[in-house]
């Protein structure tokens, strides 16, 4: 018996649903969000009589519907009419003179008004990554030697990073290209930025000092510290009280240096057990400190309070809009992991967000906002970034990240 193939389409035709490569639809669809814009890209289809590509979009729980149409020569599309914090789903369809293709595989994304800069502070990495709002898409990356800090200046829309082994600070455009390079006299283990006063502060390891620099790299002041600076020391700038805060993990010390006070400019706080990250309070000044025995708050008058003292706190992050303190830590008695927040407007009432279902969380960055807010967090051993929204639902995951990270918001 002779069997004839009566299909009017060659199997090599990209529009043929049985084509093993295309499945009869546009391929290579990728999607990125950059603040209030979503960019869609796809591979060009080499077919005769191609007239256009149709863009289908669905928001929230709605199925994608026809949203726009672009010319046959287009391979990308920018959607600027997005709704932040909502799921956006897109598919593409090719249109010829005689027919329409199958729909491409759908891609989803959640846009928002910020991006994350993520500096890998491990000894063996040095990667700087720019991550989308939903924590699921990489907007760009660049490799350096060994990073110790990242900060973002909203006035100039540039990022600053500190590179320990290069003994340099770099100012970067949002496309990761270097705008400025500042050579330092020693290795910077941390950095802080005063965007209003256009000052940079670097904590230098071999010189046991803090240098105050202009954005052009001019040295204004060198502050000698009565301690040995190591890679585990951290630095923060408190713009409310015009102070620098320095933590020393190995010596269980915290220092406050008053920049505009010629008398009693350096104050030492002892007994802060194994201080890690240190974050200025955005409303009242003072600082919050992640320690091995809870979260320590030192206010402007020098008073000290301790919260969650049964937790070995790995990291903290302050919500710049309402002052809530987000934390990740491990219970020293039960070895259970915990992620939560201290609610400032409710007298530091503690709200547990995640439990032991998400262990080994180490570095956290909250998204500013009123009420409960989402956050980005690293998970050790899984080499992951996890993104949770304001309802504590996981909305994004990326792999290939170490646990010890520094974050900045763009």
Short mmCIF file of C-alpha atoms in Angstrom, two decimals:
data_model
loop_
_atom_site.label_atom_id
_atom_site.label_comp_id
_atom_site.label_asym_id
_atom_site.label_seq_id
_atom_site.Cartn_x
_atom_site.Cartn_y
_atom_site.Cartn_z
CA UNK A 1 0.00 0.00 0.00
CA UNK A 2 1.30 3.42 -0.94
CA UNK A 3 0.75 6.12 1.71
CA UNK A 4 0.95 9.71 0.58
CA UNK A 5 1.62 12.69 2.84
CA UNK A 6 -1.17 15.09 1.97
CA UNK A 7 -0.12 17.89 4.31
CA UNK A 8 -0.01 21.24 2.54
CA UNK A 9 2.92 22.30 4.74
CA UNK A 10 6.47 21.07 4.66
CA UNK A 11 7.63 19.75 8.04
CA UNK A 12 10.51 22.24 7.78
CA UNK A 13 8.01 25.07 7.60
CA UNK A 14 8.18 27.06 10.87
CA UNK A 15 4.40 27.38 10.79
CA UNK A 16 3.83 23.61 10.75
CA UNK A 17 2.53 22.52 14.20
CA UNK A 18 4.51 19.30 13.81
CA UNK A 19 7.78 21.14 13.22
CA UNK A 20 10.08 19.71 15.93
CA UNK A 21 11.83 23.03 16.47
CA UNK A 22 9.09 25.64 16.39
CA UNK A 23 5.90 23.67 17.01
CA UNK A 24 4.34 26.07 14.53
CA UNK A 25 4.88 29.16 16.71
CA UNK A 26 7.42 31.94 17.23
CA UNK A 27 10.28 30.74 19.44
CA UNK A 28 12.93 32.32 21.63
CA UNK A 29 10.44 34.41 23.56
CA UNK A 30 12.15 36.13 26.49
CA UNK A 31 10.91 38.80 28.83
CA UNK A 32 12.43 41.40 31.17
CA UNK A 33 11.08 44.16 33.38
CA UNK A 34 12.94 47.36 34.10
CA UNK A 35 10.93 49.37 36.59
CA UNK A 36 7.77 50.47 34.69
CA UNK A 37 8.63 48.87 31.34
CA UNK A 38 8.41 45.26 30.17
CA UNK A 39 10.52 44.25 27.17
CA UNK A 40 9.61 41.19 25.10
CA UNK A 41 11.98 39.65 22.56
CA UNK A 42 11.65 36.72 20.16
CA UNK A 43 13.44 35.10 17.23
CA UNK A 44 12.61 36.24 13.70
CA UNK A 45 10.67 33.67 11.63
CA UNK A 46 12.08 32.94 8.17
CA UNK A 47 8.80 32.48 6.32
CA UNK A 48 7.28 33.88 3.13
CA UNK A 49 4.41 36.35 3.21
CA UNK A 50 4.97 37.28 6.87
CA UNK A 51 2.89 40.36 7.60
CA UNK A 52 3.09 40.97 11.34
CA UNK A 53 3.41 39.64 14.89
CA UNK A 54 0.52 39.88 17.30
CA UNK A 55 1.20 40.55 20.98
CA UNK A 56 -1.19 38.94 23.46
CA UNK A 57 -1.21 40.07 27.09
CA UNK A 58 -3.02 38.90 30.22
CA UNK A 59 -2.86 40.62 33.62
CA UNK A 60 -3.57 38.90 36.92
CA UNK A 61 -5.65 35.75 36.45
CA UNK A 62 -6.87 36.77 32.99
CA UNK A 63 -5.89 34.78 29.91
CA UNK A 64 -3.85 36.68 27.31
CA UNK A 65 -5.89 38.62 24.76
CA UNK A 66 -4.81 40.58 21.69
CA UNK A 67 -2.98 43.67 22.93
CA UNK A 68 -0.97 45.02 20.01
CA UNK A 69 0.47 44.18 16.61
CA UNK A 70 3.92 44.98 15.19
CA UNK A 71 5.55 44.76 11.79
CA UNK A 72 7.09 41.62 10.33
CA UNK A 73 10.58 43.00 10.81
CA UNK A 74 10.17 43.42 14.57
CA UNK A 75 11.76 41.06 17.09
CA UNK A 76 11.04 43.03 20.25
CA UNK A 77 8.30 45.03 21.94
CA UNK A 78 8.19 47.41 24.90
CA UNK A 79 5.09 47.56 27.05
CA UNK A 80 4.99 50.77 29.10
CA UNK A 81 1.36 50.44 30.21
CA UNK A 82 2.05 47.94 32.97
CA UNK A 83 0.42 47.52 36.38
CA UNK A 84 2.99 47.12 39.13
CA UNK A 85 2.83 44.15 41.50
CA UNK A 86 0.57 42.25 39.07
CA UNK A 87 1.36 39.13 37.05
CA UNK A 88 1.76 39.90 33.32
CA UNK A 89 1.57 37.02 30.83
CA UNK A 90 2.55 37.33 27.17
CA UNK A 91 2.42 35.19 24.03
CA UNK A 92 3.34 35.98 20.40
CA UNK A 93 1.63 34.92 17.19
CA UNK A 94 2.95 35.28 13.63
CA UNK A 95 0.53 36.41 10.92
CA UNK A 96 1.02 35.74 7.19
CA UNK A 97 -1.05 36.67 4.15
CA UNK A 98 -2.84 33.32 4.31
CA UNK A 99 -2.74 32.08 7.91
CA UNK A 100 -1.83 32.56 11.56
CA UNK A 101 0.72 30.62 13.56
CA UNK A 102 0.23 28.82 16.83
CA UNK A 103 0.78 30.93 19.94
CA UNK A 104 4.27 30.90 21.44
CA UNK A 105 4.83 29.49 24.89
CA UNK A 106 3.62 32.01 27.47
CA UNK A 107 6.08 33.97 29.60
CA UNK A 108 5.16 35.67 32.86
CA UNK A 109 6.69 38.50 34.89
CA UNK A 110 5.74 40.87 37.72
CA UNK A 111 6.88 44.47 37.14
CA UNK A 112 7.66 47.00 39.87
CA UNK A 113 9.23 50.40 40.42
CA UNK A 114 12.60 49.16 41.68
CA UNK A 115 15.41 46.86 40.62
CA UNK A 116 17.92 45.12 42.88
CA UNK A 117 21.70 45.37 42.70
CA UNK A 118 23.31 42.28 44.23
CA UNK A 119 27.01 42.14 45.15
CA UNK A 120 28.45 38.69 45.85
CA UNK A 121 30.81 39.15 48.81
CA UNK A 122 32.30 35.64 48.82
CA UNK A 123 36.08 35.36 48.51
CA UNK A 124 35.86 33.46 45.24
CA UNK A 125 33.23 35.32 43.26
CA UNK A 126 33.06 39.09 42.80
CA UNK A 127 29.98 39.08 40.59
CA UNK A 128 27.70 42.10 40.52
CA UNK A 129 24.17 41.38 39.26
CA UNK A 130 21.25 43.63 38.43
CA UNK A 131 17.98 41.81 39.14
CA UNK A 132 14.39 42.62 38.17
CA UNK A 133 11.70 43.60 40.66
CA UNK A 134 10.21 40.11 40.84
CA UNK A 135 13.60 38.53 41.56
CA UNK A 136 13.28 36.19 38.60
CA UNK A 137 15.11 37.92 35.73
CA UNK A 138 18.71 39.04 35.34
CA UNK A 139 19.02 42.53 33.83
CA UNK A 140 22.80 42.42 33.62
CA UNK A 141 25.96 41.32 35.40
CA UNK A 142 29.66 42.08 35.58
CA UNK A 143 32.58 40.33 37.27
CA UNK A 144 35.05 42.07 39.56
CA UNK A 145 37.75 40.72 41.89
CA UNK A 146 36.21 40.60 45.38
CA UNK A 147 33.26 42.84 46.19
CA UNK A 148 32.50 44.11 49.68
CA UNK A 149 29.66 46.61 49.17
CA UNK A 150 27.20 48.10 46.71
CA UNK A 151 25.15 51.32 46.96
CA UNK A 152 22.89 53.16 44.53
CA UNK A 153 22.69 56.92 44.10
CA UNK A 154 19.18 57.90 42.92
CA UNK A 155 20.32 61.45 42.17
CA UNK A 156 22.71 60.34 39.43
CA UNK A 157 21.14 56.91 38.77
CA UNK A 158 24.51 55.25 39.19
CA UNK A 159 25.75 52.46 41.43
CA UNK A 160 28.89 52.45 43.57
CA UNK A 161 30.79 49.29 44.45
CA UNK A 162 33.85 48.57 46.60
CA UNK A 163 36.40 46.01 45.40
CA UNK A 164 38.70 44.73 48.16
CA UNK A 165 41.59 43.23 46.20
CA UNK A 166 41.54 45.87 43.48
CA UNK A 167 41.63 48.56 46.25
CA UNK A 168 39.17 50.61 44.23
CA UNK A 169 35.72 52.11 44.19
CA UNK A 170 33.79 52.04 40.93
CA UNK A 171 30.84 54.17 39.85
CA UNK A 172 28.72 52.31 37.30
CA UNK A 173 25.98 53.18 34.85
CA UNK A 174 22.87 51.01 34.93
CA UNK A 175 24.24 49.06 31.96
CA UNK A 176 27.21 48.09 34.18
CA UNK A 177 29.76 50.18 32.28
CA UNK A 178 32.29 52.02 34.44
CA UNK A 179 31.71 55.75 34.76
CA UNK A 180 34.41 56.47 37.32
CA UNK A 181 37.20 54.61 39.10
CA UNK A 182 38.74 55.75 42.40
CA UNK A 183 42.03 54.24 43.58
CA UNK A 184 42.31 53.79 47.36
CA UNK A 185 45.30 53.51 49.68
CA UNK A 186 44.11 50.22 51.23
CA UNK A 187 41.53 47.46 50.94
CA UNK A 188 37.90 48.62 51.42
CA UNK A 189 35.92 46.09 53.49
CA UNK A 190 32.78 48.23 53.33
CA UNK A 191 31.47 51.49 51.93
CA UNK A 192 28.66 53.94 52.70
CA UNK A 193 27.30 56.83 50.67
CA UNK A 194 25.86 60.25 51.56
CA UNK A 195 23.91 61.24 48.45
CA UNK A 196 22.89 64.64 49.85
CA UNK A 197 26.38 65.70 50.83
CA UNK A 198 27.96 63.86 47.89
CA UNK A 199 30.34 61.97 50.17
CA UNK A 200 31.72 58.45 50.14
CA UNK A 201 32.94 56.65 53.24
CA UNK A 202 35.27 53.66 52.99
CA UNK A 203 36.27 51.31 55.83
CA UNK A 204 39.89 50.34 55.14
CA UNK A 205 41.39 47.09 56.42
CA UNK A 206 45.15 47.60 56.54
CA UNK A 207 44.95 51.19 57.80
CA UNK A 208 42.22 50.55 60.44
CA UNK A 209 40.50 53.73 59.39
CA UNK A 210 37.55 55.32 57.62
CA UNK A 211 38.24 57.67 54.73
CA UNK A 212 35.77 60.37 53.75
CA UNK A 213 35.94 61.09 50.02
CA UNK A 214 34.17 63.34 47.56
CA UNK A 215 32.48 61.74 44.57
CA UNK A 216 35.55 62.81 42.59
CA UNK A 217 37.81 60.81 44.91
CA UNK A 218 39.28 63.73 46.87
CA UNK A 219 40.21 62.71 50.44
CA UNK A 220 38.55 65.06 52.94
CA UNK A 221 39.17 63.22 56.20
CA UNK A 222 40.91 60.12 57.54
CA UNK A 223 39.41 58.74 60.76
CA UNK A 224 41.70 56.38 62.67
CA UNK A 225 39.84 53.69 64.63
CA UNK A 226 41.08 52.10 67.89
CA UNK A 227 40.42 48.60 66.55
CA UNK A 228 41.66 46.08 64.01
CA UNK A 229 39.55 46.23 60.88
CA UNK A 230 38.87 42.87 59.22
CA UNK A 231 36.64 41.65 56.39
CA UNK A 232 33.88 41.03 58.96
CA UNK A 233 33.62 44.71 59.97
CA UNK A 234 30.71 46.71 58.59
CA UNK A 235 30.06 50.44 58.07
CA UNK A 236 26.87 52.52 57.87
CA UNK A 237 26.14 56.23 57.41
CA UNK A 238 23.37 57.72 59.55
CA UNK A 239 22.13 60.87 57.81
CA UNK A 240 19.67 61.74 60.60
CA UNK A 241 22.44 62.32 63.18
CA UNK A 242 25.33 62.76 60.72
CA UNK A 243 27.16 59.80 62.21
CA UNK A 244 29.13 56.79 61.07
CA UNK A 245 28.49 53.40 62.69
CA UNK A 246 31.11 50.65 62.57
CA UNK A 247 30.73 47.07 63.81
CA UNK A 248 33.61 44.70 64.61
CA UNK A 249 32.51 41.06 64.66
CA UNK A 250 35.71 39.63 66.15
CA UNK A 251 35.90 42.10 69.04
CA UNK A 252 32.14 42.41 69.77
CA UNK A 253 32.37 46.20 69.50
CA UNK A 254 30.32 48.92 67.85
CA UNK A 255 31.63 52.44 67.27
CA UNK A 256 29.81 55.66 66.55
CA UNK A 257 31.69 58.55 65.00
CA UNK A 258 29.93 61.95 65.01
CA UNK A 259 31.01 63.71 61.85
CA UNK A 260 29.97 67.24 62.86
CA UNK A 261 31.11 67.11 66.48
CA UNK A 262 34.69 68.04 67.34
CA UNK A 263 34.26 66.88 70.96
CA UNK A 264 33.49 63.31 72.01
CA UNK A 265 33.30 62.39 68.35
CA UNK A 266 34.05 58.68 68.87
CA UNK A 267 31.84 56.58 71.16
CA UNK A 268 32.41 52.88 71.86
CA UNK A 269 29.67 50.34 72.66
CA UNK A 270 30.92 47.09 74.17
CA UNK A 271 29.24 43.75 74.72
CA UNK A 272 27.39 43.62 71.40
CA UNK A 273 27.85 39.91 70.75
CA UNK A 274 29.35 39.16 67.35
CA UNK A 275 27.81 42.10 65.44
CA UNK A 276 27.23 41.51 61.75
CA UNK A 277 25.34 43.85 59.46
CA UNK A 278 24.61 47.35 60.71
CA UNK A 279 21.76 49.51 59.36
CA UNK A 280 20.91 53.15 60.24
CA UNK A 281 17.39 53.95 61.45
CA UNK A 282 15.71 55.99 58.66
CA UNK A 283 13.48 58.02 61.01
CA UNK A 284 15.13 58.65 64.37
CA UNK A 285 18.81 58.00 63.72
CA UNK A 286 20.86 55.46 65.59
CA UNK A 287 21.42 52.00 64.22
CA UNK A 288 20.12 48.45 64.12
CA UNK A 289 22.62 45.62 64.39
CA UNK A 290 22.33 41.93 63.50
CA UNK A 291 24.11 39.94 66.22
CA UNK A 292 24.56 36.36 67.37
CA UNK A 293 22.22 37.12 70.29
CA UNK A 294 19.35 38.98 68.62
CA UNK A 295 18.81 42.40 67.09
CA UNK A 296 20.41 45.33 68.91
CA UNK A 297 19.04 48.86 68.55
CA UNK A 298 21.22 51.79 69.64
CA UNK A 299 19.29 55.06 69.56
CA UNK A 300 20.65 58.58 69.28
CA UNK A 301 21.04 59.12 73.05
CA UNK A 302 23.04 55.90 73.39
CA UNK A 303 20.27 53.76 74.90
CA UNK A 304 20.35 50.11 73.87
CA UNK A 305 17.47 47.68 73.31
CA UNK A 306 17.66 44.02 72.27
CA UNK A 307 14.98 42.06 70.39
CA UNK A 308 14.77 38.37 69.45
CA UNK A 309 17.67 37.50 71.77
CA UNK A 310 17.20 33.75 71.23
CA UNK A 311 18.01 34.09 67.54
CA UNK A 312 21.39 34.07 65.85
CA UNK A 313 20.53 36.88 63.43
CA UNK A 314 22.15 36.45 60.02
CA UNK A 315 20.99 39.73 58.50
CA UNK A 316 18.51 42.61 58.83
CA UNK A 317 16.94 45.17 56.51
CA UNK A 318 14.99 48.35 57.37
CA UNK A 319 11.88 49.42 55.49
CA UNK A 320 12.67 53.05 54.62
CA UNK A 321 8.96 53.97 54.42
CA UNK A 322 7.64 52.74 57.79
CA UNK A 323 10.76 51.75 59.76
CA UNK A 324 9.93 48.03 60.13
CA UNK A 325 12.97 45.82 60.74
CA UNK A 326 13.04 42.58 58.71
CA UNK A 327 15.33 39.79 59.85
CA UNK A 328 16.53 36.25 59.09
CA UNK A 329 18.00 34.04 61.79
CA UNK A 330 18.33 30.67 63.48
CA UNK A 331 17.07 29.84 66.98
CA UNK A 332 20.09 29.10 69.16
CA UNK A 333 18.06 26.67 71.33
CA UNK A 334 15.95 24.77 68.80
CA UNK A 335 18.04 25.24 65.62
CA UNK A 336 14.84 26.31 63.83
CA UNK A 337 15.10 28.98 61.13
CA UNK A 338 12.93 32.08 61.20
CA UNK A 339 12.21 35.10 59.02
CA UNK A 340 10.13 37.95 60.37
CA UNK A 341 9.71 41.64 61.01
CA UNK A 342 9.55 43.98 64.00
CA UNK A 343 6.67 46.39 63.36
CA UNK A 344 7.75 49.91 64.35
CA UNK A 345 4.25 51.42 64.45
CA UNK A 346 3.12 48.64 66.82
CA UNK A 347 5.87 49.04 69.45
CA UNK A 348 8.18 46.54 67.73
CA UNK A 349 5.62 43.75 67.78
CA UNK A 350 7.16 40.66 66.22
CA UNK A 351 5.54 39.00 63.19
CA UNK A 352 6.97 35.69 61.99
CA UNK A 353 6.81 35.46 58.19
CA UNK A 354 8.64 32.23 57.31
CA UNK A 355 9.58 29.25 59.44
CA UNK A 356 11.81 26.22 59.10
CA UNK A 357 10.34 25.45 55.66
CA UNK A 358 12.87 28.00 54.42
CA UNK A 359 16.14 27.23 56.25
CA UNK A 360 19.62 28.68 55.73
CA UNK A 361 18.43 32.17 54.76
CA UNK A 362 21.30 34.62 55.16
CA UNK A 363 21.02 38.00 53.39
CA UNK A 364 17.78 40.00 53.15
CA UNK A 365 16.58 43.19 51.43
CA UNK A 366 13.08 44.55 52.07
CA UNK A 367 11.14 46.44 49.39
CA UNK A 368 10.09 49.87 50.76
CA UNK A 369 6.37 50.37 51.24
CA UNK A 370 3.54 50.92 53.69
CA UNK A 371 2.37 47.98 55.79
CA UNK A 372 3.76 44.51 55.08
CA UNK A 373 6.35 44.56 52.29
CA UNK A 374 7.99 42.00 50.07
CA UNK A 375 11.66 41.12 50.24
CA UNK A 376 14.58 39.43 48.48
CA UNK A 377 16.62 36.87 50.42
CA UNK A 378 19.52 34.48 49.76
CA UNK A 379 19.41 30.79 50.67
CA UNK A 380 22.71 29.08 51.47
CA UNK A 381 23.47 25.56 50.16
CA UNK A 382 20.72 25.98 47.55
CA UNK A 383 22.67 28.85 45.88
CA UNK A 384 19.41 30.73 45.39
CA UNK A 385 17.78 34.12 45.56
CA UNK A 386 14.15 33.96 46.70
CA UNK A 387 11.67 36.80 46.19
CA UNK A 388 8.53 37.08 48.34
CA UNK A 389 5.73 39.61 47.87
CA UNK A 390 3.88 41.60 50.55
CA UNK A 391 1.57 38.62 51.19
CA UNK A 392 4.65 36.40 51.79
CA UNK A 393 4.01 34.48 48.55
CA UNK A 394 7.12 33.41 46.65
CA UNK A 395 7.04 35.14 43.26
CA UNK A 396 10.58 34.68 41.95
CA UNK A 397 13.66 32.46 42.16
CA UNK A 398 17.15 32.72 40.68
CA UNK A 399 20.05 30.30 41.05
CA UNK A 400 23.80 30.79 41.16
CA UNK A 401 24.12 33.10 44.19
CA UNK A 402 26.22 32.70 47.31
CA UNK A 403 24.74 33.30 50.77
CA UNK A 404 26.72 36.40 51.77
CA UNK A 405 25.42 39.22 49.62
CA UNK A 406 25.08 42.99 49.77
CA UNK A 407 22.01 44.65 48.24
CA UNK A 408 21.12 48.08 46.89
CA UNK A 409 17.80 49.36 45.55
CA UNK A 410 17.57 51.17 42.23
#
